[in-house]
mmCIF file of C-alpha atoms in Angstrom:
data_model
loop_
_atom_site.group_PDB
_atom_site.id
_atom_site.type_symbol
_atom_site.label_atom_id
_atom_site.label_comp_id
_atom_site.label_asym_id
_atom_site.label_seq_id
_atom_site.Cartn_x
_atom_site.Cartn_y
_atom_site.Cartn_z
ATOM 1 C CA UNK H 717 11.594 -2.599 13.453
ATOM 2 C CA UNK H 718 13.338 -0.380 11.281
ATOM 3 C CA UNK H 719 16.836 -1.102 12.098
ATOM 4 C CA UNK H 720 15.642 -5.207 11.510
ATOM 5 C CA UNK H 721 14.296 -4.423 8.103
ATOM 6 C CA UNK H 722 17.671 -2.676 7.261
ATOM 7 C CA UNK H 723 19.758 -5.136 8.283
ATOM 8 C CA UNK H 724 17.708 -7.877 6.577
ATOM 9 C CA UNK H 725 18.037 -5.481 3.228
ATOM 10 C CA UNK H 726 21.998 -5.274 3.821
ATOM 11 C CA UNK H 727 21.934 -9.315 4.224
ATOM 12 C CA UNK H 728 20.689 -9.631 0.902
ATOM 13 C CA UNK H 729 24.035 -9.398 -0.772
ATOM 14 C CA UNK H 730 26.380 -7.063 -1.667
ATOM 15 C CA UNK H 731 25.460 -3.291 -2.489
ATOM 16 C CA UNK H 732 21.660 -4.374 -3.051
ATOM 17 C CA UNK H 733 19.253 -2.070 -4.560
ATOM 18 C CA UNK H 734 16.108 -1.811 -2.144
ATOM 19 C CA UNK H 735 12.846 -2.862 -3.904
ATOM 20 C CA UNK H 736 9.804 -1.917 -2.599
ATOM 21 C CA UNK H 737 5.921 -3.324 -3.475
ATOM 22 C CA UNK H 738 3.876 -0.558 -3.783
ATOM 23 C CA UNK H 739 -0.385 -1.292 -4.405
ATOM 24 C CA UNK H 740 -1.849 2.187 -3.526
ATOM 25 C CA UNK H 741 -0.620 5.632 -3.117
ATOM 26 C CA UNK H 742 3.192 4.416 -3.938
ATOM 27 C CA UNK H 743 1.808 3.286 -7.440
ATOM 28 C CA UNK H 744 0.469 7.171 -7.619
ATOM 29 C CA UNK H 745 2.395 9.097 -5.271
ATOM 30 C CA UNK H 746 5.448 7.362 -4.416
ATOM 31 C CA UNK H 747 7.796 10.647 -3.133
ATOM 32 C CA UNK H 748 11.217 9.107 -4.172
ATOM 33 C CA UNK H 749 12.529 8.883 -6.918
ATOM 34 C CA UNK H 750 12.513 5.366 -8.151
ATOM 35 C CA UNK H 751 15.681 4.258 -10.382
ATOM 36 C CA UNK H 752 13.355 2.046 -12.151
ATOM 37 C CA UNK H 753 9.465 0.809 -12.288
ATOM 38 C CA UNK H 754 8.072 -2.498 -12.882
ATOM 39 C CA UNK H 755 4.819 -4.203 -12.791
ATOM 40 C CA UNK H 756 4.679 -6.807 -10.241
ATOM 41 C CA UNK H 757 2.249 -9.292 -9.230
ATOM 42 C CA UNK H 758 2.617 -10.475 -5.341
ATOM 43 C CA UNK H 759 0.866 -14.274 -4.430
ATOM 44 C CA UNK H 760 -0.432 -14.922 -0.865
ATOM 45 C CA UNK H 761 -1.610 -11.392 -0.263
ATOM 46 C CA UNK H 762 -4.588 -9.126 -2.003
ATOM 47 C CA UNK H 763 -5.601 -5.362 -1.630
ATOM 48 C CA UNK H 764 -8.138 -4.311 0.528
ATOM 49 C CA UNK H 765 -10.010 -1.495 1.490
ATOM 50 C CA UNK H 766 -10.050 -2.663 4.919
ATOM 51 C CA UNK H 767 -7.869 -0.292 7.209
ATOM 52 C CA UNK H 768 -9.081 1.745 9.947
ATOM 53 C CA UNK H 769 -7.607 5.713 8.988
ATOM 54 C CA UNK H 770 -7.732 7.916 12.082
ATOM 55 C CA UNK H 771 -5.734 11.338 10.926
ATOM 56 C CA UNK H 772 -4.782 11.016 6.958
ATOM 57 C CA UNK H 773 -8.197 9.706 5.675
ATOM 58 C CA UNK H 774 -10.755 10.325 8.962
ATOM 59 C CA UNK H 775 -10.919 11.174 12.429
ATOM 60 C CA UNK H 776 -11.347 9.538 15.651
ATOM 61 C CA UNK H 777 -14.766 10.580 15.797
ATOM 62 C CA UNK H 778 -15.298 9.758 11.714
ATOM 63 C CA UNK H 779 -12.670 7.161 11.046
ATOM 64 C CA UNK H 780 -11.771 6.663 7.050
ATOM 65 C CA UNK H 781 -10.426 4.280 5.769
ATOM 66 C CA UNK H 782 -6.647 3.053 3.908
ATOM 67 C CA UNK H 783 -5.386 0.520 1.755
ATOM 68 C CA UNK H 784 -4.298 -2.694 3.706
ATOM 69 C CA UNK H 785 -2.479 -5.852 1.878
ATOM 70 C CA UNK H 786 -3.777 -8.872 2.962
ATOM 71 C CA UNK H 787 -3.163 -12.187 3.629
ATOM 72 C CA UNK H 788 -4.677 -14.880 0.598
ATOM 73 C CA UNK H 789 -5.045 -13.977 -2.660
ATOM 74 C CA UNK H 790 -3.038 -11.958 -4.770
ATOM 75 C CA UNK H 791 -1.951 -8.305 -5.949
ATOM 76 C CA UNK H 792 -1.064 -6.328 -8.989
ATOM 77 C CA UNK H 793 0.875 -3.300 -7.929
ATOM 78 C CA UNK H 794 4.535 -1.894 -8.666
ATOM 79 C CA UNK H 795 7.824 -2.631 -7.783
ATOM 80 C CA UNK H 796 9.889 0.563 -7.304
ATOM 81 C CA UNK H 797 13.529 0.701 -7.021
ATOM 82 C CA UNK H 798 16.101 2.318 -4.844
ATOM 83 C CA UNK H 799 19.627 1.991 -5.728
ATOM 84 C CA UNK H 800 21.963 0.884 -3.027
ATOM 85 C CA UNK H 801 23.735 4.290 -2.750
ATOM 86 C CA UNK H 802 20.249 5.836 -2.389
ATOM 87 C CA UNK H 803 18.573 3.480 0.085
ATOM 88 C CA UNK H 804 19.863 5.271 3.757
ATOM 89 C CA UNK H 805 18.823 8.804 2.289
ATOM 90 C CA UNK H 806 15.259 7.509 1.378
ATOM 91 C CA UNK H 807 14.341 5.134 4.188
ATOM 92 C CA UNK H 808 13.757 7.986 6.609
ATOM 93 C CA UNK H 809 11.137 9.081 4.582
ATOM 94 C CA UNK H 810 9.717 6.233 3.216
ATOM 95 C CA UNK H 811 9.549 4.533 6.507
ATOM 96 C CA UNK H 812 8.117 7.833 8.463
ATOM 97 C CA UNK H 813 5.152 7.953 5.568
ATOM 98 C CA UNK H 814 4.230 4.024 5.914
ATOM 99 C CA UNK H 815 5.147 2.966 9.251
ATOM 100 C CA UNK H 816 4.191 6.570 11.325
ATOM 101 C CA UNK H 817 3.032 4.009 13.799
ATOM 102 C CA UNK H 818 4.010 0.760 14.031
ATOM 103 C CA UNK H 819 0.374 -0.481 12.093
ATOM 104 C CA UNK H 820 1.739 -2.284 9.654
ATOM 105 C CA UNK H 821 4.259 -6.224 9.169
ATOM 106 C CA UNK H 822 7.009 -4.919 6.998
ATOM 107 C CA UNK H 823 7.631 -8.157 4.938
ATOM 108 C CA UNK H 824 9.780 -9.327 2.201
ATOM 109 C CA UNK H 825 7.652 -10.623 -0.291
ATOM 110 C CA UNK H 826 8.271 -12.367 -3.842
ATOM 111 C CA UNK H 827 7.470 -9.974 -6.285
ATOM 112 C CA UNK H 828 6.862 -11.334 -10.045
ATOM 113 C CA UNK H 829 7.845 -8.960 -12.757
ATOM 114 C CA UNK H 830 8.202 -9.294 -16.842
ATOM 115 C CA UNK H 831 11.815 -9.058 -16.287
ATOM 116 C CA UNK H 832 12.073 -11.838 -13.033
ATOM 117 C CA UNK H 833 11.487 -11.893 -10.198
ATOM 118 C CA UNK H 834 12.512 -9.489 -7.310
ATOM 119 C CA UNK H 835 12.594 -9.401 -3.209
ATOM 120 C CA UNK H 836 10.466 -6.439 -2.423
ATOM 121 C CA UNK H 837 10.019 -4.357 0.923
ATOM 122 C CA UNK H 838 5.757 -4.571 1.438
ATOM 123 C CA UNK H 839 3.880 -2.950 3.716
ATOM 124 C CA UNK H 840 1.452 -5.990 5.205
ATOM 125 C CA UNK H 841 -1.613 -5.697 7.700
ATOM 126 C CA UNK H 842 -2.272 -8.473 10.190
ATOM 127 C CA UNK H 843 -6.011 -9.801 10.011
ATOM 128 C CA UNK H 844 -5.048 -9.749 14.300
ATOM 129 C CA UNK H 845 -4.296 -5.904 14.031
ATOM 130 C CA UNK H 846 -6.634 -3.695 15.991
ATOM 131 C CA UNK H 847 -6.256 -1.694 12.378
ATOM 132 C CA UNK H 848 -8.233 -4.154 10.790
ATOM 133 C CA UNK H 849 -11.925 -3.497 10.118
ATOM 134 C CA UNK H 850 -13.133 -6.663 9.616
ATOM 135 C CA UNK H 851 -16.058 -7.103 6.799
ATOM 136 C CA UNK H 852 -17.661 -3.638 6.149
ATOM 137 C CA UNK H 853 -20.866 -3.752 4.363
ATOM 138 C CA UNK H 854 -22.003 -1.817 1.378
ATOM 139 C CA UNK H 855 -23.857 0.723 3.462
ATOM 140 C CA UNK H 856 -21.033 1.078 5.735
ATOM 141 C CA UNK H 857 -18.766 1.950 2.574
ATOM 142 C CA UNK H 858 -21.463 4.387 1.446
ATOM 143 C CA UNK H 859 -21.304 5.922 4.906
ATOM 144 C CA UNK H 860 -17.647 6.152 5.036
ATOM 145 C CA UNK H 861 -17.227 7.301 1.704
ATOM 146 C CA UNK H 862 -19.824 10.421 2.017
ATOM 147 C CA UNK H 863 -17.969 11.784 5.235
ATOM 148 C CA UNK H 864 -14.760 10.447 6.252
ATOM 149 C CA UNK H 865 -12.349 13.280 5.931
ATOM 150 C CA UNK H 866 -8.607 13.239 6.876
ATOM 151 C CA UNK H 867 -5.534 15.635 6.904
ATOM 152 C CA UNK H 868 -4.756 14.511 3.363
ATOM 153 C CA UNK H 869 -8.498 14.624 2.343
ATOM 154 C CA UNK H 870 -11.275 11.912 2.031
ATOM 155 C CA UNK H 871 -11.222 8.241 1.793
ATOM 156 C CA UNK H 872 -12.675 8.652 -1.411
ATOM 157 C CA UNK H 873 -10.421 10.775 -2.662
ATOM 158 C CA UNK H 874 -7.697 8.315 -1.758
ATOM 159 C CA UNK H 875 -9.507 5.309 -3.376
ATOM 160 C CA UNK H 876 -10.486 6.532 -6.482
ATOM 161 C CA UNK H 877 -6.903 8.347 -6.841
ATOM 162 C CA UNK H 878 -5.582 4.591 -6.552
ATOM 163 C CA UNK H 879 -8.053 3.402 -9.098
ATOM 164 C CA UNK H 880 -6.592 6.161 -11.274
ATOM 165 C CA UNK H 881 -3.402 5.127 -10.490
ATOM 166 C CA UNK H 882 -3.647 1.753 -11.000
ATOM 167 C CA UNK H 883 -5.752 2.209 -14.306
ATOM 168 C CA UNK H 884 -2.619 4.327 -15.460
ATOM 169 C CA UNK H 885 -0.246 1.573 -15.256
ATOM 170 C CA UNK H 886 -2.683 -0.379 -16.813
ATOM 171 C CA UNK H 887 -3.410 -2.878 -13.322
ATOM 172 C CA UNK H 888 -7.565 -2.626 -13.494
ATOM 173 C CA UNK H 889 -8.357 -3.667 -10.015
ATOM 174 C CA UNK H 890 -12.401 -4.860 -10.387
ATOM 175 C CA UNK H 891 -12.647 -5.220 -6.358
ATOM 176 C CA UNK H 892 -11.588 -1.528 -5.789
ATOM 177 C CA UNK H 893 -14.379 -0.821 -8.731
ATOM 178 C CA UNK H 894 -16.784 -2.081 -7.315
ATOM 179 C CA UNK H 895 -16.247 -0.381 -4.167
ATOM 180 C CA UNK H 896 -16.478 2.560 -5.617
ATOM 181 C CA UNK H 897 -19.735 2.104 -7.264
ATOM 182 C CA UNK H 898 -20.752 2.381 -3.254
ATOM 183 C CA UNK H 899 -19.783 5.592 -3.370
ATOM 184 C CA UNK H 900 -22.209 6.497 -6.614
ATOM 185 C CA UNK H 901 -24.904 4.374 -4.912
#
């Protein structure tokens, strides 16, 4: 999948910059350095809570939960850039963190920014992926919230650090909000 994705990046023209969509940690932890940062709206895909998280945010016996994006709807995140010359010494990382198994539809997706648009590498989740939780109800949030615990901490942890996040780039996300007042509940 990764060789695909490169070769689909290299097709886009000559010496491209990589782009990549990022709507949760990568807006607050991206671990490369981007050449530049936009905000970026996507169409035809939302955030969402809606993950199953078996090691970084739960267990097998206390699954947590990650951020998914979605088909329908749409997303307010960051573009982040890589420049062309920088792109084969960051993949291995970026694609280890996000694709650690193969969970998630790497997908080019139209990305609208201030300055035009841009082609961005996105991390997508299949409705069809056994990764998928479905519709979790409030209690089930609560629940998940008070004790799912991963190697790099709690699902709450991770959702209100992408609220943060997201709040500092000035992206208020009202669905992730309210989520969170689950956790207050």
């Amino acid at each position: 999948m990764k060789r695909a994705v490169m070769a689909q990046w290299r097709a886009q023209g000559e010496r491209p910059d990589l782009w990549v969509f990022g709507y949760a940690s990568l807006v607050w932890r991206p671990e490369f350095p981007a050449a530049e940062t936009r905000l970026a709206r996507v169409h035809g895909h939302h955030r969402s809570l809606q993950m199953w998280s078996h090691v970084n945010r739960g267990t097998m016996a206390r699954p947590g939960l990650v951020f998914a994006l979605l088909p329908g709807g749409s997303c307010d995140g960051l573009v982040l850039r890589i420049p062309h010359d920088e792109v084969e010494g960051v993949m291995p990382g970026l694609w280890a963190r996000e694709m650690p198994d193969p969970v998630y539809d790497p997908k080019w997706l139209r990305c609208r920014t201030a300055q035009g648009p841009v082609l961005a590498l996105a991390f997508t989740l299949s409705r069809q992926s056994p990764s998928f939780t479905g519709h979790l109800t409030p209690a089930q949030y609560r629940d998940i919230f008070a004790h799912a615990r991963g190697r790099y901490g709690s699902t709450l942890d991770y959702a209100q650090q992408t609220f943060d996040g997201l709040l500092a780039h000035g992206i208020h996300d009202r669905a992730l909000e309210r989520l969170l007042r689950h956790a207050r509940d």
